[in-house]
C-alpha positions as MATLAB code, in Angstrom:
seq = 'MASIVSDMFSTTAAAAVVSAINLSNSFTNLMLSKLISRTNNLARLSVLENSAITRCRHKSFKKRLRKKKCFWIKPGRTDLWWRNIKEDRCLEEDWKKNFRMSKAEFLKLVDELRPFISTNPRSPRLGISAEKKVAITLYYLKDSGSVLMTANSFGVAVPTVTVTIRTICYAISEHLLPEYIHLPQDEPSLERLIPGWEQKTGFPMVVGAVDGTHIPIMQPYRNSQDYCSYKMKYTINV';
ca = [
      60.700  113.904  191.659;
      64.421  113.108  192.302;
      63.796  109.461  191.302;
      62.010  110.155  188.435;
      64.440  112.747  186.741;
      67.364  109.867  187.537;
      65.307  107.295  185.854;
      64.777  109.507  182.791;
      68.309  110.311  182.865;
      69.411  106.649  183.099;
      67.235  105.856  180.118;
      69.067  108.875  178.078;
      72.433  107.205  178.920;
      71.221  103.834  178.224;
      70.073  104.925  174.605;
      73.106  106.911  174.470;
      75.212  104.006  174.570;
      72.935  101.807  172.540;
      72.884  104.422  169.765;
      76.943  104.470  170.239;
      77.204  100.745  169.949;
      75.144  100.594  166.706;
      77.449  103.490  165.155;
      80.386  101.798  166.407;
      79.421   98.595  164.662;
      78.469  100.112  161.577;
      81.427  101.976  161.396;
      83.067   98.623  162.071;
      81.410   96.974  159.375;
      82.000   99.743  156.901;
      85.970   99.052  157.287;
      85.494   95.771  157.168;
      83.577   95.640  154.023;
      86.414   98.093  152.654;
      89.212   96.121  154.096;
      87.813   93.020  152.158;
      87.478   94.602  148.753;
      90.413   95.997  149.257;
      91.897   92.439  149.998;
      89.827   91.095  146.741;
      91.704   93.685  144.455;
      95.083   93.069  145.636;
      94.007   89.540  144.897;
      92.868   90.010  141.164;
      95.890   92.224  141.006;
      98.416   89.625  142.002;
      96.625   87.243  139.449;
      96.839   89.795  136.814;
     100.424   90.211  137.211;
     101.420   86.881  137.742;
      99.437   85.845  134.725;
     101.454   88.220  132.565;
     104.927   87.445  133.953;
     104.031   83.832  132.795;
     103.051   85.044  129.207;
     106.245   87.208  129.377;
     108.354   84.256  130.315;
     106.695   82.496  127.637;
     107.406   84.774  125.055;
     111.053   84.887  126.378;
     111.024   81.077  126.225;
     109.724   80.925  122.914;
     112.119   83.849  121.636;
     114.848   81.530  122.750;
     113.820   78.099  121.370;
     113.447   80.068  117.741;
     116.193   79.607  115.475;
     118.042   82.681  114.297;
     118.229   83.315  110.514;
     121.973   83.438  109.943;
     121.321   83.938  105.964;
     118.219   85.124  103.497;
     119.239   82.305  100.860;
     120.559   78.820  101.843;
     124.105   78.100  100.538;
     123.452   75.885   97.558;
     120.238   76.813   96.701;
     119.978   79.228   93.130;
     118.021   79.851   90.648;
     120.208   78.798   87.349;
     117.020   76.869   86.057;
     114.575   80.013   85.897;
     117.007   82.287   84.710;
     118.046   79.847   81.853;
     114.485   79.265   80.695;
     113.793   83.401   81.004;
     116.727   84.503   79.044;
     115.969   81.691   76.303;
     118.807   79.442   77.029;
     115.948   76.644   76.714;
     113.379   75.554   74.353;
     110.288   76.817   73.934;
     108.206   73.546   74.679;
     110.091   73.902   78.195;
     107.670   76.955   78.912;
     104.489   74.720   78.021;
     105.784   71.704   79.528;
     106.375   73.527   82.939;
     103.931   76.543   82.894;
     101.203   75.148   80.732;
     101.232   77.983   78.340;
     104.030   79.475   75.698;
     106.143   82.650   76.656;
     104.129   85.391   75.194;
     101.104   84.095   76.956;
     103.179   84.076   80.128;
     104.217   87.688   79.977;
     100.903   89.085   79.167;
      99.665   87.122   82.244;
     102.596   88.959   83.986;
     101.691   92.443   82.546;
      97.846   92.038   83.495;
      99.169   90.998   87.056;
     101.672   93.747   87.575;
      99.699   96.501   89.385;
      98.950   93.974   92.066;
     101.921   91.692   92.762;
     104.861   94.107   92.208;
     107.038   94.467   94.967;
     106.726   97.607   97.303;
     110.062   99.717   95.518;
     110.169  101.765   99.072;
     111.078   98.053  100.517;
     114.587   97.672  101.858;
     114.814   94.372   99.701;
     114.230   94.596   96.275;
     111.966   90.943   96.736;
     110.654   88.593   94.113;
     110.043   90.345   90.502;
     106.518   89.952   89.365;
     107.639   87.278   86.500;
     109.307   84.939   89.159;
     106.328   85.083   91.391;
     104.069   84.200   88.441;
     106.461   81.336   87.203;
     106.855   79.777   90.863;
     102.691   79.748   91.192;
     102.235   78.030   87.403;
     105.159   75.712   88.372;
     103.149   74.772   91.692;
     100.104   74.298   89.529;
     101.014   72.464   86.804;
     100.918   69.217   88.319;
     100.146   67.694   91.732;
     102.676   70.294   93.135;
     105.723   70.099   95.751;
     106.819   72.989   97.571;
     110.151   72.072   98.162;
     110.905   71.435   94.605;
     109.276   74.690   93.576;
     111.575   76.307   96.398;
     114.379   74.487   95.050;
     113.739   75.270   91.285;
     113.476   78.919   91.961;
     115.952   79.502   94.631;
     113.681   80.593   97.619;
     112.640   79.290  100.563;
     109.334   76.951  101.235;
     107.404   79.785  103.113;
     108.355   82.185  100.128;
     106.431   79.742   97.973;
     103.091   79.691  100.296;
     103.276   83.158  100.565;
     103.456   83.604   96.505;
     101.080   81.342   95.419;
      98.434   82.822   97.907;
      99.283   86.169   96.726;
      98.843   85.303   92.920;
      95.844   82.926   93.113;
      94.092   85.896   95.056;
      94.876   88.518   92.442;
      93.872   86.291   89.925;
      90.243   85.531   91.483;
      89.817   89.057   92.397;
      91.155   91.244   89.404;
      91.046   88.711   86.312;
      88.301   86.160   87.045;
      85.794   89.151   86.627;
      87.180   90.146   83.657;
      87.138   86.497   81.957;
      84.960   84.288   83.220;
      80.994   85.553   82.839;
      78.737   83.595   84.414;
      75.066   83.465   82.713;
      72.602   85.881   85.121;
      69.163   84.472   83.735;
      67.387   80.997   82.019;
      67.525   82.400   78.319;
      71.238   82.846   78.751;
      71.582   78.875   79.847;
      69.400   78.068   77.286;
      71.529   79.302   74.801;
      74.510   77.683   75.899;
      72.997   74.595   76.363;
      72.885   73.018   72.639;
      76.432   74.314   71.359;
      77.848   72.207   74.584;
      75.972   69.054   73.827;
      76.968   69.186   70.106;
      80.807   69.792   71.160;
      81.069   67.266   74.009;
      78.088   65.059   73.889;
      76.871   66.101   77.699;
      73.152   67.046   77.734;
      72.407   70.164   80.106;
      75.826   71.363   80.619;
      76.864   74.890   80.338;
      80.407   75.271   80.566;
      83.167   73.229   82.463;
      85.465   74.309   85.002;
      88.578   71.301   84.570;
      88.803   67.983   83.091;
      87.915   64.943   85.383;
      89.524   61.960   85.387;
      87.202   58.470   85.850;
      88.904   55.555   87.067;
      88.515   52.278   85.284;
      89.909   48.690   85.044;
      92.640   48.038   83.529;
      92.231   47.831   79.386;
      92.814   44.396   77.609;
      94.077   46.606   74.533;
      96.405   49.565   74.369;
      95.999   49.664   78.004;
      99.187   52.630   78.154;
      96.743   55.105   76.443;
      94.544   55.232   79.495;
      97.506   55.640   81.924;
      97.344   58.930   83.442;
      99.865   61.317   85.122;
      98.516   60.051   88.191;
      99.611   56.374   87.564;
      96.080   55.317   87.335;
      93.999   54.132   84.592;
      91.232   56.758   83.713;
      89.259   58.355   81.322;
      89.466   62.200   81.070;
      85.893   63.861   80.198;
];
């Protein structure tokens, strides 16, 4: 009897020991997994911190390299030419030569665009007037265009010219285009336009033209100067 009780006690003790060992292993594995997870989180935070520090250093380096603005308008750059034209100190033909329209047409265009391009009156700097913005854009678009030449002619910076041109072109396309250009919406409308354009230009199956086209040709033997375009090439303007 005593031996049986002893065996039962030994079996129970062994089971308890095994259970304790298993519990200890489970606890150890849990702590180990938590430690690994925490280590991974710390590694991720370290990577993020290093990348943030790198970005800050890069921005700081770019700011040091950026040239500080010393003045709003470079010395020697003036808009005297524009003021002379605006105040009628030049000939009327200078308007058409430089802006491809008369002064009356120019002022009408400015009045139509003024609500969309005027400078905010609350701005600390008055900025550029609506007349000058439209003049900058027309002067640039009148031929092949030179941003630097336009900037020098109006006494403004080169970035100001590019921003102004985009602003005016966007205002024209968004607000004036639907008012002045009406495309035919159906086939009968197209058929009514074709005979008029064919009679006017000699081109069949045409309903309109956006701009002229210079077709390159060989230099003619006679009166070749009549075919030399502003691009210094021999062309026929269609």
